[in-house]
């Protein structure tokens, strides 16, 4: 039992609270519903296109998106009066949450479909 204490201190450093984890899971579930029934764009360039045209209703940015890119997307979203949500996971996690096998640091949702993701994240 004395050997296990080192293991507990190592894993305790990067533990996420249960509330955060549950929130992250609910966002992922809502995101899957958008992928099935709504319209979305993955990627930086296509997200900027939807923001410029005013079609984007929600923008999701991954945690490890480069700061300059993040601020540029936020600026375009502010001009377009679009909600920005900072996804609490890396670009790997955001791509996986969309059901893709590649990384995605920025995505925009143009039509939520059956999901209530836009109302739940803007509140």
C-alpha positions as a printed NumPy array, in Angstrom:
array([[  0.   ,   0.   ,   0.   ],
       [  2.897,   2.379,   0.655],
       [  3.955,   2.169,  -2.996],
       [  0.577,   3.319,  -4.312],
       [  0.849,   6.825,  -2.815],
       [  3.234,   7.936,  -5.56 ],
       [  0.71 ,   6.796,  -8.159],
       [ -2.119,   8.756,  -6.478],
       [ -0.099,  11.956,  -6.31 ],
       [  0.809,  11.678,  -9.999],
       [ -2.766,  11.146, -11.18 ],
       [ -4.208,  13.723,  -8.791],
       [ -2.361,  16.583, -10.503],
       [ -4.306,  16.412, -13.74 ],
       [ -7.685,  15.237, -12.52 ],
       [-10.721,  17.089, -13.794],
       [-13.627,  17.82 , -11.466],
       [-16.77 ,  15.745, -11.945],
       [-18.818,  18.806, -12.894],
       [-16.336,  19.798, -15.622],
       [-16.213,  16.254, -16.959],
       [-20.011,  15.979, -17.035],
       [-20.251,  19.361, -18.805],
       [-17.649,  18.23 , -21.338],
       [-19.553,  15.003, -21.958],
       [-22.853,  16.851, -22.466],
       [-21.214,  19.19 , -24.983],
       [-19.773,  16.162, -26.797],
       [-23.214,  14.515, -26.861],
       [-24.833,  17.684, -28.22 ],
       [-22.039,  17.959, -30.768],
       [-22.719,  14.416, -31.986],
       [-26.371,  15.361, -32.494],
       [-25.292,  18.371, -34.565],
       [-23.046,  16.122, -36.673],
       [-25.973,  13.759, -37.322],
       [-28.782,  16.244, -37.943],
       [-27.311,  19.723, -38.445],
       [-24.824,  21.616, -40.591],
       [-21.293,  22.441, -39.524],
       [-17.858,  23.35 , -40.854],
       [-14.589,  21.95 , -39.587],
       [-11.396,  23.934, -39.885],
       [-10.052,  27.432, -39.616],
       [-10.552,  28.643, -43.192],
       [-14.1  ,  27.384, -43.627],
       [-15.032,  28.777, -40.196],
       [-13.772,  32.22 , -41.218],
       [-15.803,  31.952, -44.429],
       [-18.994,  31.188, -42.499],
       [-18.266,  34.033, -40.065],
       [-17.695,  36.503, -42.897],
       [-20.902,  35.451, -44.631],
       [-22.806,  35.66 , -41.328],
       [-24.019,  32.038, -41.416],
       [-22.217,  30.785, -38.285],
       [-24.349,  30.535, -35.144],
       [-21.709,  29.067, -32.831],
       [-17.935,  28.708, -33.013],
       [-15.99 ,  26.092, -31.032],
       [-12.264,  26.592, -30.455],
       [-10.001,  23.87 , -29.031],
       [ -7.735,  24.534, -26.038],
       [ -4.48 ,  24.177, -27.933],
       [ -5.421,  26.403, -30.867],
       [ -2.558,  28.883, -31.494],
       [ -3.174,  32.234, -29.739],
       [ -3.033,  34.368, -32.896],
       [ -5.496,  32.124, -34.7  ],
       [ -7.746,  32.018, -31.641],
       [ -7.832,  35.811, -31.335],
       [ -8.517,  36.193, -35.064],
       [-11.491,  33.818, -34.907],
       [-12.768,  35.585, -31.773],
       [-12.476,  38.951, -33.531],
       [-14.434,  37.75 , -36.577],
       [-17.042,  36.21 , -34.259],
       [-17.363,  39.477, -32.352],
       [-17.977,  41.349, -35.616],
       [-20.528,  38.742, -36.712],
       [-22.159,  38.733, -33.23 ],
       [-21.619,  34.981, -32.961],
       [-21.164,  33.012, -29.735],
       [-17.691,  31.54 , -29.161],
       [-17.208,  28.495, -26.942],
       [-13.748,  27.449, -25.818],
       [-13.86 ,  23.66 , -26.007],
       [-12.193,  22.171, -22.93 ],
       [-10.075,  19.681, -24.827],
       [ -7.31 ,  19.561, -27.392],
       [ -7.811,  19.603, -31.154],
       [ -7.57 ,  15.793, -31.02 ],
       [-10.526,  15.69 , -28.621],
       [-12.576,  18.138, -30.702],
       [-12.015,  16.078, -33.85 ],
       [-12.92 ,  12.882, -31.992],
       [-16.058,  14.517, -30.541],
       [-17.119,  15.244, -34.123],
       [-16.617,  11.577, -34.987],
       [-13.636,  12.252, -37.231],
       [-10.233,  10.579, -37.263],
       [ -8.327,  13.825, -37.631],
       [ -7.59 ,  16.891, -35.508],
       [ -9.767,  19.982, -35.637],
       [ -8.872,  23.158, -33.753],
       [-11.776,  25.347, -34.914],
       [-15.309,  24.508, -36.026],
       [-18.466,  26.449, -36.723],
       [-22.084,  25.352, -36.481],
       [-24.396,  26.883, -39.082],
       [-27.496,  24.799, -38.332],
       [-27.901,  22.969, -35.03 ],
       [-30.489,  20.501, -36.332],
       [-32.187,  18.645, -33.463],
       [-29.554,  19.74 , -30.93 ],
       [-29.935,  22.533, -28.378],
       [-26.195,  23.256, -28.307],
       [-26.54 ,  26.928, -29.327],
       [-29.042,  27.796, -26.602],
       [-27.212,  25.78 , -23.943],
       [-23.789,  27.332, -24.61 ],
       [-24.964,  30.913, -25.094],
       [-26.686,  30.907, -21.688]])
